[in-house]
């Protein structure tokens, strides 16, 4: 043998911790990167041992403690969802947080099923019955759904009563929601970091997850068959919220708001009408109309945004009908400030904004600038409030054109116009409507709400002046318009046409900047498109010589409006609005517009009023409130139309007195109309009372007689023209999450 000395032992470049964990070590002196990142002890001394310890276990003095990174076995619920399981007994952290049963599959390293059932089952009579899950079979996916009992034959599988929520699908829905939908003002109340943190911790309410999947599947492309899947998700979310009426939480309220909007977009208006009432009660119970200084900023801001979303839904459903609205006076009922801009909300930067009512000019008449913390969502809410007040004013004038009302109308319109001018004057340069600001936002997620804010501003102008477009349902009677100053009427009509043309140009710019792929929008966008097309075609058919409108130009602008509506908003409700726009493009406006009878319209959901029951109903519906775009043929808000003879009779008592005040020249025409109406009414015979609904059984009074007048919860009731006292102290802090943003 050679007598050469043995080579020296090479120093190891792998620490004992990484060697024990069987991972690559970078050999950095002092502490390697892996141990530094994970907080492990690090040593290159091979005489030091490594001990893998669990929670609460101690290590010896010569061993490095390495926490056990993987549990010995995941419970069946976490295993089915491919979620991280704490492996703790008798119930893992995820199942314990959600209040659901935690079951471990039998194995060498787990407790026997019988022992585990005894350890986790509540005493007899105090909890749900145990459900035996055969070995090797995945359990029902009851993520986040305490107290829900599985039933056979449901969507989640043969033994599940719930929809199976695939982890990859949920993450895709979350990504689509925050990428494409979150910028819409009514959906802006979710804080993404807080939501994702709670979801990964397994503590996010299942109803909220289902609602997000449902709204994302309707407004974005999640794949084939996902719209129907999303509908089922929303149905289950609604069922869960209704099952928990006695314990409202912010997460369940957020789920209800999303579900209500899903119902509106799906044209399920009666369901939306009722769900909105429940959501409003949830908000009242949780004290959302009041500021809560004890919460963190994210929690307060999220609650404000949910409350204002409820108000915007209320304004859309009531469409200027104060007796139907649940929040008719938001300046008094909702005592929280407007939402802040997205940057402050995203990065948890608290700063006060403004109340709903804008501050007026100072003593010197100087208009205060808009604070930077006030974003486009806040402006959106103010425009909703302004539009609602305009609708109420115009509705009253059109429904009851008394002399006093008509005399006051020009001054009221001037006040609203001044408020719109004040709104424009406060806008900073970056918020103004111009080509540069459009172009700067062409690749931003904020393009959608920027465009919708200015579309709503233009729509307010259309609402102000459509009352002068004779022949439209919402216009003043022709006799009243004829008695007003013709120059005044013509000026207002031309102003309305100019705003419609500017709105169409905005749609064209939106399509060109977004590459014919405009951002996702609420029904407001197709609603504005519908009203824009109506006004343009009215100008073409009545004032084309004065305006310079041509058939080709108006058709081109209307086609742009239709394409913007088609590409921005999906769902049955938007499809109905698009069909109405196409009908106008193909056939023009049929002037004067007369609502069809609900008896022949399939969208009527309630019993109509017999012709002789309320003589003024037809006047009220023919002079309908300023509403937003019609989904399908317009319907009577509360009752069926009356005969022409009865309309003339009812109007004869109103029109002469109006004409006498506005213009004496109209008195003779009104008197002739009254005489003709009286003759027609005599020929038609007396108007009798509505027959008893119980007459088929008995001619006497009956407790089960149905009311002949009920709310007609069809599209026209919602303007479809749809747009498109103290509680117990224990209720004040209900539903607060620790991080606050989605509490």
mmCIF file of N, CA and C in Angstrom, residues 575-635:
data_model
loop_
_atom_site.group_PDB
_atom_site.id
_atom_site.type_symbol
_atom_site.label_atom_id
_atom_site.label_comp_id
_atom_site.label_asym_id
_atom_site.label_seq_id
_atom_site.Cartn_x
_atom_site.Cartn_y
_atom_site.Cartn_z
ATOM 1 N N UNK A 575 -79.407 42.264 -23.324
ATOM 2 C CA UNK A 575 -79.865 41.783 -24.628
ATOM 3 C C UNK A 575 -81.219 42.392 -24.996
ATOM 4 N N UNK A 576 -82.093 42.582 -24.022
ATOM 5 C CA UNK A 576 -83.391 43.197 -24.288
ATOM 6 C C UNK A 576 -83.232 44.655 -24.708
ATOM 7 N N UNK A 577 -82.330 45.371 -24.045
ATOM 8 C CA UNK A 577 -82.080 46.761 -24.417
ATOM 9 C C UNK A 577 -81.506 46.828 -25.827
ATOM 10 N N UNK A 578 -80.588 45.934 -26.138
ATOM 11 C CA UNK A 578 -80.007 45.910 -27.483
ATOM 12 C C UNK A 578 -81.075 45.633 -28.539
ATOM 13 N N UNK A 579 -82.027 44.741 -28.224
ATOM 14 C CA UNK A 579 -83.104 44.453 -29.172
ATOM 15 C C UNK A 579 -83.955 45.693 -29.424
ATOM 16 N N UNK A 580 -84.194 46.505 -28.383
ATOM 17 C CA UNK A 580 -84.964 47.736 -28.560
ATOM 18 C C UNK A 580 -84.206 48.746 -29.424
ATOM 19 N N UNK A 581 -82.877 48.820 -29.234
ATOM 20 C CA UNK A 581 -82.090 49.729 -30.072
ATOM 21 C C UNK A 581 -82.150 49.282 -31.532
ATOM 22 N N UNK A 582 -82.011 47.996 -31.763
ATOM 23 C CA UNK A 582 -82.103 47.481 -33.139
ATOM 24 C C UNK A 582 -83.462 47.781 -33.757
ATOM 25 N N UNK A 583 -84.502 47.676 -32.955
ATOM 26 C CA UNK A 583 -85.851 47.937 -33.458
ATOM 27 C C UNK A 583 -85.981 49.398 -33.913
ATOM 28 N N UNK A 584 -85.398 50.315 -33.137
ATOM 29 C CA UNK A 584 -85.455 51.728 -33.524
ATOM 30 C C UNK A 584 -84.639 51.964 -34.797
ATOM 31 N N UNK A 585 -83.457 51.336 -34.892
ATOM 32 C CA UNK A 585 -82.625 51.518 -36.078
ATOM 33 C C UNK A 585 -83.346 51.018 -37.326
ATOM 34 N N UNK A 586 -84.042 49.900 -37.198
ATOM 35 C CA UNK A 586 -84.696 49.299 -38.361
ATOM 36 C C UNK A 586 -86.018 49.972 -38.722
ATOM 37 N N UNK A 587 -86.764 50.420 -37.698
ATOM 38 C CA UNK A 587 -88.120 50.913 -37.948
ATOM 39 C C UNK A 587 -88.321 52.376 -37.593
ATOM 40 N N UNK A 588 -87.366 52.998 -36.914
ATOM 41 C CA UNK A 588 -87.565 54.365 -36.456
ATOM 42 C C UNK A 588 -88.460 54.415 -35.235
ATOM 43 N N UNK A 589 -88.662 55.634 -34.718
ATOM 44 C CA UNK A 589 -89.553 55.825 -33.566
ATOM 45 C C UNK A 589 -90.996 55.884 -34.040
ATOM 46 N N UNK A 590 -91.864 55.252 -33.296
ATOM 47 C CA UNK A 590 -93.290 55.342 -33.580
ATOM 48 C C UNK A 590 -93.877 56.427 -32.687
ATOM 49 N N UNK A 591 -94.101 57.598 -33.249
ATOM 50 C CA UNK A 591 -94.579 58.743 -32.474
ATOM 51 C C UNK A 591 -96.053 59.006 -32.781
ATOM 52 N N UNK A 592 -96.853 59.270 -31.766
ATOM 53 C CA UNK A 592 -96.508 59.298 -30.336
ATOM 54 C C UNK A 592 -96.384 57.891 -29.760
ATOM 55 N N UNK A 593 -95.485 57.746 -28.786
ATOM 56 C CA UNK A 593 -95.297 56.459 -28.133
ATOM 57 C C UNK A 593 -96.466 56.187 -27.196
ATOM 58 N N UNK A 594 -97.041 54.996 -27.293
ATOM 59 C CA UNK A 594 -98.161 54.597 -26.432
ATOM 60 C C UNK A 594 -97.811 53.257 -25.818
ATOM 61 N N UNK A 595 -97.813 53.141 -24.500
ATOM 62 C CA UNK A 595 -97.483 51.851 -23.879
ATOM 63 C C UNK A 595 -98.506 50.791 -24.256
ATOM 64 N N UNK A 596 -98.083 49.552 -24.567
ATOM 65 C CA UNK A 596 -99.033 48.492 -24.874
ATOM 66 C C UNK A 596 -99.744 48.018 -23.617
ATOM 67 N N UNK A 597 -100.808 47.297 -23.804
ATOM 68 C CA UNK A 597 -101.568 46.775 -22.675
ATOM 69 C C UNK A 597 -100.825 45.622 -22.034
ATOM 70 N N UNK A 598 -100.718 45.593 -20.717
ATOM 71 C CA UNK A 598 -100.072 44.464 -20.051
ATOM 72 C C UNK A 598 -100.791 43.145 -20.300
ATOM 73 N N UNK A 599 -102.068 43.204 -20.711
ATOM 74 C CA UNK A 599 -102.783 41.960 -20.953
ATOM 75 C C UNK A 599 -102.136 41.168 -22.086
ATOM 76 N N UNK A 600 -101.503 41.870 -23.050
ATOM 77 C CA UNK A 600 -100.899 41.192 -24.187
ATOM 78 C C UNK A 600 -99.391 41.103 -24.070
ATOM 79 N N UNK A 601 -98.844 41.526 -22.938
ATOM 80 C CA UNK A 601 -97.400 41.527 -22.780
ATOM 81 C C UNK A 601 -96.990 40.419 -21.817
ATOM 82 N N UNK A 602 -96.105 39.517 -22.219
ATOM 83 C CA UNK A 602 -95.739 38.402 -21.351
ATOM 84 C C UNK A 602 -94.927 38.801 -20.140
ATOM 85 N N UNK A 603 -94.403 40.043 -20.104
ATOM 86 C CA UNK A 603 -93.577 40.449 -18.981
ATOM 87 C C UNK A 603 -94.373 40.917 -17.784
ATOM 88 N N UNK A 604 -95.687 41.034 -17.903
ATOM 89 C CA UNK A 604 -96.502 41.475 -16.784
ATOM 90 C C UNK A 604 -96.507 40.407 -15.703
ATOM 91 N N UNK A 605 -96.200 40.801 -14.480
ATOM 92 C CA UNK A 605 -96.076 39.832 -13.405
ATOM 93 C C UNK A 605 -97.202 39.911 -12.390
ATOM 94 N N UNK A 606 -98.006 40.943 -12.430
ATOM 95 C CA UNK A 606 -99.077 41.111 -11.461
ATOM 96 C C UNK A 606 -100.394 41.371 -12.179
ATOM 97 N N UNK A 607 -101.511 41.210 -11.460
ATOM 98 C CA UNK A 607 -102.824 41.405 -12.046
ATOM 99 C C UNK A 607 -103.026 42.862 -12.432
ATOM 100 N N UNK A 608 -103.379 43.158 -13.693
ATOM 101 C CA UNK A 608 -103.596 44.554 -14.088
ATOM 102 C C UNK A 608 -104.916 45.081 -13.567
ATOM 103 N N UNK A 609 -105.021 46.397 -13.599
ATOM 104 C CA UNK A 609 -106.240 47.042 -13.140
ATOM 105 C C UNK A 609 -107.295 47.024 -14.239
ATOM 106 N N UNK A 610 -108.546 46.661 -13.915
ATOM 107 C CA UNK A 610 -109.607 46.740 -14.921
ATOM 108 C C UNK A 610 -109.757 48.162 -15.441
ATOM 109 N N UNK A 611 -110.274 48.333 -16.663
ATOM 110 C CA UNK A 611 -110.290 49.657 -17.296
ATOM 111 C C UNK A 611 -110.993 50.725 -16.495
ATOM 112 N N UNK A 612 -112.032 50.388 -15.740
ATOM 113 C CA UNK A 612 -112.842 51.436 -15.119
ATOM 114 C C UNK A 612 -112.465 51.715 -13.682
ATOM 115 N N UNK A 613 -111.369 51.134 -13.198
ATOM 116 C CA UNK A 613 -111.137 51.222 -11.763
ATOM 117 C C UNK A 613 -110.519 52.540 -11.328
ATOM 118 N N UNK A 614 -109.552 53.071 -12.122
ATOM 119 C CA UNK A 614 -108.886 54.305 -11.703
ATOM 120 C C UNK A 614 -108.757 55.219 -12.909
ATOM 121 N N UNK A 615 -109.586 56.228 -13.001
ATOM 122 C CA UNK A 615 -109.631 57.038 -14.216
ATOM 123 C C UNK A 615 -108.373 57.833 -14.502
ATOM 124 N N UNK A 616 -107.494 58.064 -13.538
ATOM 125 C CA UNK A 616 -106.317 58.897 -13.806
ATOM 126 C C UNK A 616 -105.075 58.073 -14.079
ATOM 127 N N UNK A 617 -105.162 56.723 -13.988
ATOM 128 C CA UNK A 617 -103.962 55.917 -14.134
ATOM 129 C C UNK A 617 -103.323 56.068 -15.504
ATOM 130 N N UNK A 618 -104.151 56.148 -16.548
ATOM 131 C CA UNK A 618 -103.568 56.212 -17.882
ATOM 132 C C UNK A 618 -102.850 57.533 -18.110
ATOM 133 N N UNK A 619 -103.368 58.591 -17.531
ATOM 134 C CA UNK A 619 -102.661 59.871 -17.634
ATOM 135 C C UNK A 619 -101.292 59.756 -16.978
ATOM 136 N N UNK A 620 -101.235 59.091 -15.834
ATOM 137 C CA UNK A 620 -99.970 58.982 -15.124
ATOM 138 C C UNK A 620 -98.973 58.130 -15.886
ATOM 139 N N UNK A 621 -99.456 57.067 -16.545
ATOM 140 C CA UNK A 621 -98.499 56.228 -17.245
ATOM 141 C C UNK A 621 -98.140 56.807 -18.609
ATOM 142 N N UNK A 622 -99.090 57.491 -19.280
ATOM 143 C CA UNK A 622 -98.758 58.087 -20.570
ATOM 144 C C UNK A 622 -97.758 59.221 -20.395
ATOM 145 N N UNK A 623 -97.887 59.930 -19.271
ATOM 146 C CA UNK A 623 -96.925 60.974 -18.918
ATOM 147 C C UNK A 623 -95.986 60.390 -17.876
ATOM 148 N N UNK A 624 -95.298 59.311 -18.253
ATOM 149 C CA UNK A 624 -94.560 58.504 -17.298
ATOM 150 C C UNK A 624 -93.354 59.243 -16.755
ATOM 151 N N UNK A 625 -92.814 58.775 -15.604
ATOM 152 C CA UNK A 625 -91.614 59.398 -15.059
ATOM 153 C C UNK A 625 -90.465 59.308 -16.044
ATOM 154 N N UNK A 626 -89.478 60.187 -15.855
ATOM 155 C CA UNK A 626 -88.288 60.103 -16.676
ATOM 156 C C UNK A 626 -87.574 58.832 -16.281
ATOM 157 N N UNK A 627 -87.585 57.887 -17.170
ATOM 158 C CA UNK A 627 -87.040 56.585 -16.853
ATOM 159 C C UNK A 627 -85.891 56.272 -17.782
ATOM 160 N N UNK A 628 -85.307 55.117 -17.544
ATOM 161 C CA UNK A 628 -84.197 54.709 -18.356
ATOM 162 C C UNK A 628 -84.609 53.587 -19.276
ATOM 163 N N UNK A 629 -83.702 53.044 -20.095
ATOM 164 C CA UNK A 629 -84.045 52.355 -21.306
ATOM 165 C C UNK A 629 -84.974 51.190 -21.152
ATOM 166 N N UNK A 630 -85.862 51.053 -22.070
ATOM 167 C CA UNK A 630 -86.868 50.024 -22.007
ATOM 168 C C UNK A 630 -86.293 48.691 -22.371
ATOM 169 N N UNK A 631 -86.559 47.681 -21.534
ATOM 170 C CA UNK A 631 -86.226 46.319 -21.874
ATOM 171 C C UNK A 631 -87.469 45.698 -22.447
ATOM 172 N N UNK A 632 -87.559 45.634 -23.703
ATOM 173 C CA UNK A 632 -88.775 45.127 -24.307
ATOM 174 C C UNK A 632 -89.812 46.222 -24.342
ATOM 175 N N UNK A 633 -91.026 45.882 -24.782
ATOM 176 C CA UNK A 633 -92.086 46.881 -24.880
ATOM 177 C C UNK A 633 -92.402 47.475 -23.526
ATOM 178 N N UNK A 634 -92.630 48.797 -23.443
ATOM 179 C CA UNK A 634 -92.896 49.447 -22.163
ATOM 180 C C UNK A 634 -94.231 49.004 -21.594
ATOM 181 N N UNK A 635 -94.285 48.950 -20.262
ATOM 182 C CA UNK A 635 -95.484 48.522 -19.566
ATOM 183 C C UNK A 635 -96.009 49.630 -18.681
#
